[in-house]
Short mmCIF file of C-alpha atoms and ligand atoms in Angstrom, two decimals:
data_model
loop_
_atom_site.label_atom_id
_atom_site.label_comp_id
_atom_site.label_asym_id
_atom_site.label_seq_id
_atom_site.Cartn_x
_atom_site.Cartn_y
_atom_site.Cartn_z
CA MET A 28 -0.41 0.60 -0.33
CA GLN A 29 1.36 3.28 -0.75
CA ILE A 30 -0.03 6.51 0.35
CA LEU A 31 -1.55 9.80 -1.79
CA ASP A 32 0.10 12.62 -0.28
CA GLY A 33 -2.31 15.38 -0.71
CA ARG A 34 0.08 17.39 1.30
CA LYS A 35 2.94 16.55 -0.66
CA ALA A 36 1.53 17.41 -3.75
CA ALA A 37 -0.36 20.38 -2.81
CA GLN A 38 3.72 21.86 -1.75
CA ALA A 39 4.43 21.02 -4.92
CA ILE A 40 1.38 23.00 -7.02
CA LYS A 41 1.94 26.04 -4.61
CA ASP A 42 5.94 25.98 -5.10
CA GLN A 43 5.49 26.49 -8.88
CA LEU A 44 2.32 28.92 -8.29
CA LYS A 45 4.42 30.85 -6.16
CA LEU A 46 7.48 31.40 -8.44
CA ASP A 47 4.75 31.59 -11.14
CA ALA A 48 3.14 34.87 -8.98
CA ALA A 49 6.82 36.23 -8.44
CA GLN A 50 7.40 36.21 -12.62
CA LEU A 51 3.99 38.50 -12.74
CA GLY A 52 5.48 40.85 -10.16
CA VAL A 53 8.85 40.89 -12.11
CA GLU A 54 7.02 41.62 -14.89
CA GLY A 55 4.83 44.65 -13.12
CA LYS A 56 1.55 42.39 -13.84
CA LYS A 57 -1.36 42.30 -11.31
CA LEU A 58 -1.34 39.52 -8.45
CA PRO A 59 -3.56 37.05 -8.32
CA HIS A 60 -6.80 38.28 -6.10
CA LEU A 61 -8.99 36.15 -4.50
CA VAL A 62 -12.59 36.86 -2.82
CA ALA A 63 -13.59 34.92 -0.73
CA ILE A 64 -17.22 35.59 0.92
CA LEU A 65 -18.32 33.41 4.18
CA ILE A 66 -21.82 33.57 5.70
CA GLY A 67 -22.82 33.30 9.60
CA ASN A 68 -20.45 31.11 11.55
CA ASN A 69 -20.65 27.52 10.63
CA GLY A 70 -17.65 26.31 12.37
CA ALA A 71 -16.10 24.16 9.21
CA SER A 72 -16.80 26.63 6.98
CA GLU A 73 -14.78 29.32 8.83
CA THR A 74 -11.27 26.66 8.92
CA TYR A 75 -11.73 26.12 4.92
CA VAL A 76 -11.86 29.82 4.47
CA SER A 77 -9.44 30.59 6.90
CA ALA A 78 -7.30 27.62 5.73
CA LYS A 79 -8.06 29.51 1.53
CA VAL A 80 -6.62 32.55 2.70
CA LYS A 81 -3.61 31.18 4.26
CA ALA A 82 -2.87 29.28 1.25
CA CYS A 83 -2.70 32.77 -0.95
CA GLU A 84 -0.64 34.93 1.67
CA GLU A 85 1.49 31.69 1.43
CA VAL A 86 2.07 31.62 -2.49
CA GLY A 87 1.73 35.15 -2.79
CA PHE A 88 -1.61 35.75 -3.90
CA LYS A 89 -3.45 39.00 -2.64
CA SER A 90 -6.97 37.50 -0.40
CA THR A 91 -10.22 39.41 0.71
CA LEU A 92 -12.60 37.75 3.12
CA ILE A 93 -15.82 39.74 3.12
CA ARG A 94 -17.99 38.06 6.28
CA PHE A 95 -21.89 38.92 6.77
CA GLU A 96 -23.89 37.93 9.46
CA GLN A 97 -25.61 34.64 8.86
CA THR A 98 -28.88 37.14 8.48
CA VAL A 99 -27.63 38.90 5.50
CA SER A 100 -30.22 39.27 3.22
CA GLU A 101 -29.98 37.62 -0.64
CA ILE A 102 -30.49 40.82 -2.16
CA ARG A 103 -27.11 42.46 -0.14
CA LEU A 104 -25.34 39.38 -1.25
CA LEU A 105 -25.95 39.38 -4.71
CA GLU A 106 -25.08 43.47 -4.52
CA GLN A 107 -21.67 42.45 -3.12
CA ILE A 108 -20.84 39.35 -5.83
CA ARG A 109 -22.35 42.18 -8.13
CA ASP A 110 -19.77 44.63 -7.15
CA MET A 111 -16.97 42.19 -7.20
CA ASN A 112 -18.06 41.24 -10.78
CA ASN A 113 -17.14 44.46 -11.95
CA ASP A 114 -14.03 45.11 -9.74
CA PRO A 115 -10.91 44.64 -11.88
CA ASP A 116 -8.64 43.67 -9.33
CA VAL A 117 -10.97 40.81 -8.36
CA ASP A 118 -9.71 37.49 -10.40
CA GLY A 119 -11.72 35.00 -7.87
CA ILE A 120 -14.62 34.93 -6.16
CA LEU A 121 -15.97 32.37 -4.08
CA VAL A 122 -19.07 32.17 -1.96
CA GLN A 123 -18.47 29.56 1.05
CA LEU A 124 -20.93 26.43 1.04
CA PRO A 125 -22.96 25.72 2.53
CA LEU A 126 -25.88 29.01 2.56
CA PRO A 127 -28.36 30.28 5.12
CA ASP A 128 -31.66 28.23 4.12
CA HIS A 129 -33.15 31.45 3.18
CA ILE A 130 -30.57 32.67 0.56
CA SER A 131 -30.95 30.48 -2.92
CA GLU A 132 -27.54 28.51 -3.74
CA ASP A 133 -28.68 28.64 -7.49
CA MET A 134 -29.05 32.44 -7.27
CA VAL A 135 -25.88 33.08 -5.99
CA ILE A 136 -23.66 30.65 -8.00
CA ASP A 137 -25.86 32.13 -11.35
CA THR A 138 -24.98 35.92 -10.27
CA ILE A 139 -20.74 35.22 -9.97
CA ASP A 140 -19.10 36.15 -13.04
CA PRO A 141 -18.33 32.98 -15.19
CA ASP A 142 -15.10 34.03 -15.91
CA LYS A 143 -14.31 34.93 -11.87
CA ASP A 144 -16.15 31.67 -10.85
CA VAL A 145 -12.78 29.96 -9.40
CA ASP A 146 -15.52 26.96 -7.84
CA GLY A 147 -16.20 26.57 -11.15
CA PHE A 148 -19.82 26.24 -10.12
CA HIS A 149 -21.76 28.43 -12.40
CA ALA A 150 -23.41 26.27 -15.23
CA ALA A 151 -21.06 28.15 -17.64
CA ASN A 152 -17.91 26.59 -16.48
CA ILE A 153 -20.21 23.09 -15.98
CA GLY A 154 -21.66 22.59 -19.15
CA LYS A 155 -17.68 23.63 -20.90
CA MET A 156 -16.64 21.21 -18.55
CA ILE A 157 -18.79 18.39 -19.79
CA GLN A 158 -17.68 19.57 -23.70
CA GLY A 159 -14.11 19.41 -22.94
CA LEU A 160 -13.68 22.85 -23.46
CA PRO A 161 -11.13 24.99 -21.12
CA ALA A 162 -13.08 25.75 -17.85
CA PHE A 163 -12.68 26.18 -14.42
CA ILE A 164 -13.48 22.67 -12.58
CA PRO A 165 -14.67 22.83 -9.32
CA ALA A 166 -12.05 22.83 -6.92
CA THR A 167 -12.39 19.49 -5.38
CA PRO A 168 -12.50 17.35 -8.33
CA TYR A 169 -9.36 19.22 -9.72
CA GLY A 170 -7.44 18.54 -6.89
CA ILE A 171 -8.09 14.84 -7.27
CA MET A 172 -7.43 14.98 -10.69
CA LEU A 173 -4.12 16.61 -10.29
CA LEU A 174 -3.12 14.21 -7.29
CA LEU A 175 -3.73 11.54 -9.49
CA GLU A 176 -1.36 12.64 -11.80
CA HIS A 177 1.39 13.82 -9.70
CA TYR A 178 1.33 10.53 -8.43
CA LYS A 179 1.11 9.09 -12.18
CA ILE A 180 -1.08 6.65 -11.47
CA ALA A 181 -2.62 5.10 -14.05
CA THR A 182 -6.67 5.15 -15.14
CA LYS A 183 -6.70 4.21 -18.97
CA ALA A 184 -9.90 1.44 -18.99
CA LYS A 185 -9.57 1.10 -15.54
CA HIS A 186 -13.28 1.26 -13.43
CA ALA A 187 -13.53 3.90 -11.18
CA VAL A 188 -16.76 3.58 -9.02
CA VAL A 189 -17.80 6.74 -7.25
CA ILE A 190 -20.00 7.57 -4.24
CA GLY A 191 -21.86 10.41 -3.76
CA ARG A 192 -23.56 12.58 -6.87
CA SER A 193 -23.44 16.48 -5.33
CA ASN A 194 -22.31 18.92 -7.35
CA ILE A 195 -19.25 19.93 -5.86
CA VAL A 196 -17.78 16.53 -6.46
CA GLY A 197 -19.56 13.15 -7.86
CA ARG A 198 -21.29 14.47 -10.55
CA PRO A 199 -18.00 15.91 -12.15
CA ILE A 200 -15.33 13.93 -11.12
CA SER A 201 -17.42 11.43 -13.16
CA ILE A 202 -17.49 13.21 -16.04
CA LEU A 203 -13.69 14.31 -15.88
CA LEU A 204 -13.03 10.38 -15.04
CA SER A 205 -14.75 9.08 -17.71
CA SER A 206 -13.08 11.65 -20.11
CA ASN A 207 -10.61 10.80 -22.95
CA SER A 208 -7.60 12.36 -21.84
CA TYR A 209 -4.71 12.03 -18.52
CA PRO A 210 -6.23 11.64 -16.34
CA GLY A 211 -9.48 9.45 -17.14
CA ASN A 212 -11.09 7.47 -19.78
CA CYS A 213 -11.91 5.38 -17.26
CA THR A 214 -15.44 3.07 -16.92
CA VAL A 215 -17.42 5.00 -14.02
CA THR A 216 -20.00 4.36 -12.01
CA ILE A 217 -22.11 6.31 -9.98
CA CYS A 218 -24.00 5.68 -6.72
CA HIS A 219 -26.09 7.05 -4.41
CA SER A 220 -28.12 6.97 -1.63
CA GLN A 221 -30.78 4.99 -3.65
CA THR A 222 -28.02 2.52 -5.08
CA LYS A 223 -28.68 -1.31 -4.45
CA ASN A 224 -25.98 -3.31 -4.17
CA ILE A 225 -23.48 -0.73 -2.97
CA GLY A 226 -21.38 -3.16 -1.74
CA GLU A 227 -20.98 -5.26 -4.88
CA ILE A 228 -20.17 -2.11 -6.70
CA CYS A 229 -17.13 -0.76 -4.76
CA LEU A 230 -16.28 -4.71 -5.23
CA GLN A 231 -15.95 -3.99 -9.21
CA GLY A 232 -14.14 -0.96 -8.55
CA ASP A 233 -10.03 -0.80 -9.84
CA ILE A 234 -10.72 3.34 -8.46
CA ILE A 235 -12.52 4.24 -5.72
CA ILE A 236 -14.03 8.13 -4.91
CA ALA A 237 -15.87 7.71 -1.57
CA ALA A 238 -17.49 11.42 -1.73
CA LEU A 239 -20.69 10.75 0.04
CA GLY A 240 -20.15 12.10 3.65
CA ARG A 241 -20.83 9.84 6.27
CA ALA A 242 -17.80 8.68 8.38
CA GLU A 243 -15.88 5.31 7.55
CA PHE A 244 -18.78 3.61 5.33
CA VAL A 245 -16.52 2.15 2.78
CA THR A 246 -15.16 -0.99 4.22
CA ALA A 247 -12.50 -3.32 3.73
CA ASP A 248 -15.07 -5.97 2.38
CA MET A 249 -16.43 -3.28 -0.04
CA VAL A 250 -12.71 -2.96 -1.98
CA LYS A 251 -11.07 -5.35 -4.13
CA GLU A 252 -7.41 -6.06 -3.50
CA GLY A 253 -5.18 -3.67 -4.75
CA ALA A 254 -7.56 -1.08 -5.69
CA ILE A 255 -6.92 2.95 -5.74
CA VAL A 256 -8.85 4.86 -3.40
CA VAL A 257 -9.52 8.39 -2.74
CA ASP A 258 -11.37 9.75 0.24
CA VAL A 259 -12.82 13.27 0.00
CA GLY A 260 -14.75 12.57 3.75
CA ILE A 261 -14.46 15.44 6.50
CA THR A 262 -16.65 14.63 8.94
CA ARG A 263 -16.69 16.22 12.34
CA VAL A 264 -16.73 13.20 14.77
CA ALA A 265 -17.43 14.20 18.68
CA ASP A 266 -13.90 13.63 20.38
CA ALA A 267 -13.30 14.29 24.46
CA THR A 268 -10.14 13.65 24.32
CA LYS A 269 -9.09 16.47 20.98
CA LYS A 270 -8.77 20.36 22.14
CA SER A 271 -11.85 20.72 19.64
CA GLY A 272 -13.96 18.18 21.09
CA PHE A 273 -13.42 16.05 17.46
CA LYS A 274 -11.62 14.67 15.05
CA ILE A 275 -11.75 14.71 11.76
CA LYS A 276 -13.12 11.42 9.60
CA GLY A 277 -13.32 10.11 6.04
CA ASP A 278 -15.80 8.15 4.02
CA VAL A 279 -12.97 5.04 4.32
CA GLN A 280 -12.49 3.09 7.01
CA PHE A 281 -8.95 3.51 6.43
CA GLU A 282 -7.22 1.17 8.72
CA THR A 283 -9.09 -1.95 7.85
CA VAL A 284 -9.61 -0.96 3.31
CA ALA A 285 -5.73 0.63 3.62
CA PRO A 286 -3.71 -2.85 3.46
CA LYS A 287 -5.89 -4.11 0.48
CA SER A 288 -5.45 -0.46 -1.30
CA SER A 289 -2.34 -0.26 -3.63
CA TRP A 290 -3.01 3.40 -3.06
CA ILE A 291 -4.82 5.00 -0.74
CA THR A 292 -5.67 8.72 0.84
CA PRO A 293 -5.27 9.46 4.08
CA VAL A 294 -7.37 11.83 5.68
CA PRO A 295 -6.74 14.77 6.63
CA GLY A 296 -3.77 14.81 4.38
CA GLY A 297 -5.27 13.93 0.74
CA VAL A 298 -7.43 15.16 -0.66
CA GLY A 299 -8.37 18.23 1.45
CA PRO A 300 -4.83 19.65 0.60
CA MET A 301 -5.25 19.43 -2.79
CA THR A 302 -8.94 20.99 -2.62
CA ILE A 303 -6.66 24.01 -2.33
CA ALA A 304 -4.02 24.04 -4.55
CA ALA A 305 -6.74 23.74 -7.36
CA LEU A 306 -8.36 26.99 -6.10
CA LEU A 307 -5.02 28.40 -6.52
CA LYS A 308 -4.49 27.01 -9.68
CA ASN A 309 -7.92 28.51 -10.94
CA THR A 310 -7.03 31.71 -9.02
CA PHE A 311 -4.07 32.50 -10.72
CA HIS A 312 -5.49 30.90 -14.59
CA ALA A 313 -8.27 33.81 -13.75
CA CYS A 314 -6.06 36.44 -13.17
CA LYS A 315 -3.11 35.20 -15.95
CA THR A 316 -5.82 35.15 -18.64
CA LYS A 317 -6.77 38.69 -17.75
CA ASN A 318 -3.33 40.23 -17.40
N1 GUN B 428 -18.15 24.33 0.44
C1 GUN B 428 -17.87 22.30 0.26
N2 GUN B 428 -17.11 22.57 -0.86
C2 GUN B 428 -16.86 23.38 -1.13
C3 GUN B 428 -16.33 24.63 -2.16
O1 GUN B 428 -15.22 23.69 -2.90
N3 GUN B 428 -16.75 25.98 -2.46
C4 GUN B 428 -17.05 26.42 -1.59
N4 GUN B 428 -17.28 27.87 -2.47
N5 GUN B 428 -17.66 25.37 -0.50
C5 GUN B 428 -17.64 24.54 -0.65
#
């Protein structure tokens, strides 16, 4: 068993981006600028957004964090997004999800300028991605692709089983893995909450992408010997021994699945850091196309 080390792979990407950003500076060009919008005080969202902002600093990008109260109106939020759309200094806009119930996620995503949509959630970017055209790819699936590429994992003609059909991970990764490129050219099966015999289907997977958001859902009896296992889960589970009061669990039961896999991502330290590296790559690209 070998580890798909997301921290290492992400660091290599960030090192390159730091050089690329410095080069923009040398050429007297504008540095990439990411605006993150955070609504309310969901603990997990706070953690993710601060990691994104910190990563921008690390590579020499500009970042701005805009915070709103949980009670902010949809009109106010959309107005903020339009302002950012019109600000030539802003290259990338991300609105951290989930949103409060009174705000329409679709409306928010639809309002972001597709050329600044570094999360790759806008219909224009999803449509282009499906057509294989240049587009912003959602950061988590993009990060998984970069991780497979970093470790030169062979994917052609493999059977990839994706568990989860979210717009953020499951659906886009299934499109990317089935595309005629590298990493890709997989035969893809998507499993979800209504799938029967999920264990039997997973057992057929040469590659398993676990992205359903249920701690330790994938157990050893569901995994074929030698499978490549990518764990997207980051569920907070109560743990009184931790200062924070919780520990992070993946969607895969690592201790039992790891010995059967050829490659596996740890949690934490697998897909998480790659998501951030991919977001930075999207932000750099958003800036570069304007520069
Ligand atoms: N919430 C969970 N994942 C993501 C993500 O990739 N982007 C945003 N904006 N919100 C999220």
